[in-house]
């Protein structure tokens, strides 16, 4: 049996307590099975939207991709990459980004 828990902290003063607040939730989820608990932390995007990118086909030159997208849209892009995963910061929408990604590499999701 699976389940989902979440925590939305709007009061920035409470961010330091994140571990203390999340631990009981994750503990209860882990009792559902050895691979049933996980954690994702999101913060406000200060440079537009953030997109999680993945390419199963192998390593990608993420920096070149970010430059290409930046030039295509005329907006600055930032990228944090590790292997086949990357986090793209770009002021755009998913609808505008998807065709540009597909044109660069159909394996990038």
Coordinates of C-alpha atoms in Angstrom, one line a residue:
X1 CA 0.0 0.0 0.0
X2 CA 1.3 3.4 -0.8
X3 CA 0.7 6.9 0.4
X4 CA 1.9 10.5 0.1
X5 CA 2.6 13.1 2.7
X6 CA 3.5 16.7 2.2
X7 CA 4.6 19.8 4.1
X8 CA 4.2 23.3 2.9
X9 CA 6.2 25.8 4.9
X10 CA 5.1 29.4 4.2
X11 CA 6.7 30.9 7.3
X12 CA 10.4 31.2 6.4
X13 CA 11.3 31.3 10.1
X14 CA 10.3 27.6 10.3
X15 CA 12.6 26.4 7.5
X16 CA 15.3 25.6 10.0
X17 CA 12.9 23.1 11.6
X18 CA 12.3 21.2 8.3
X19 CA 14.1 18.0 9.5
X20 CA 12.3 17.9 12.8
X21 CA 8.9 18.4 11.0
X22 CA 9.5 15.9 8.2
X23 CA 11.1 13.1 10.1
X24 CA 7.9 11.7 11.7
X25 CA 6.2 11.7 8.3
X26 CA 9.0 9.9 6.6
X27 CA 9.3 7.4 9.5
X28 CA 5.6 6.5 9.2
X29 CA 6.0 6.1 5.4
X30 CA 9.0 3.8 5.7
X31 CA 6.9 1.4 7.8
X32 CA 4.9 0.8 4.6
X33 CA 7.9 -0.9 3.0
X34 CA 11.7 -0.5 2.6
X35 CA 11.4 1.7 -0.6
X36 CA 8.3 3.7 0.3
X37 CA 9.8 6.8 1.7
X38 CA 11.4 9.7 -0.1
X39 CA 12.0 13.4 0.2
X40 CA 11.9 16.3 -2.3
X41 CA 12.6 19.9 -1.2
X42 CA 11.4 22.8 -3.3
X43 CA 12.1 26.5 -2.9
X44 CA 10.8 29.6 -4.6
X45 CA 12.4 30.1 -8.0
X46 CA 14.2 33.5 -8.1
X47 CA 15.2 33.3 -11.7
X48 CA 12.0 32.1 -13.4
X49 CA 10.8 28.5 -13.4
X50 CA 12.8 25.5 -12.4
X51 CA 12.6 22.3 -14.5
X52 CA 14.0 18.9 -13.7
X53 CA 15.5 17.3 -16.8
X54 CA 16.5 13.7 -17.4
X55 CA 18.2 11.9 -20.3
X56 CA 18.3 8.1 -20.0
X57 CA 20.3 7.8 -23.2
X58 CA 23.4 9.0 -21.4
X59 CA 25.4 12.1 -20.5
X60 CA 24.3 15.4 -22.1
X61 CA 26.3 18.6 -22.5
X62 CA 23.9 20.4 -20.2
X63 CA 25.8 23.7 -20.3
X64 CA 25.5 23.9 -24.1
X65 CA 21.9 23.0 -23.9
X66 CA 21.3 25.8 -21.4
X67 CA 23.1 28.3 -23.8
X68 CA 21.1 27.1 -26.7
X69 CA 17.8 27.5 -24.9
X70 CA 18.8 30.9 -23.6
X71 CA 19.6 32.1 -27.1
X72 CA 16.4 30.6 -28.6
X73 CA 14.2 32.4 -26.0
X74 CA 16.3 35.5 -25.5
X75 CA 16.3 34.9 -21.7
X76 CA 19.1 33.9 -19.3
X77 CA 19.2 30.2 -18.3
X78 CA 21.0 28.5 -15.4
X79 CA 21.8 24.8 -15.1
X80 CA 22.9 22.5 -12.3
X81 CA 23.8 19.1 -13.7
X82 CA 25.0 15.8 -12.5
X83 CA 25.3 12.9 -15.0
X84 CA 22.0 12.3 -16.8
X85 CA 20.0 14.7 -14.5
X86 CA 19.9 18.5 -14.5
X87 CA 17.9 21.3 -13.0
X88 CA 17.2 24.2 -15.4
X89 CA 16.3 27.7 -14.3
X90 CA 14.6 29.5 -17.1
X91 CA 11.8 32.1 -17.3
X92 CA 9.5 30.1 -19.6
X93 CA 6.6 27.6 -19.5
X94 CA 6.6 23.9 -20.0
X95 CA 4.6 24.4 -23.2
X96 CA 7.3 26.7 -24.6
X97 CA 10.2 24.6 -23.4
X98 CA 9.1 21.1 -24.6
X99 CA 9.4 21.7 -28.3
X100 CA 12.8 23.3 -27.9
X101 CA 14.0 20.3 -25.9
X102 CA 12.6 17.9 -28.4
X103 CA 14.4 19.7 -31.2
X104 CA 17.7 19.4 -29.4
X105 CA 17.4 15.9 -28.2
X106 CA 14.3 13.7 -28.1
X107 CA 15.7 11.7 -25.2
X108 CA 15.6 14.6 -22.8
X109 CA 12.5 14.7 -20.6

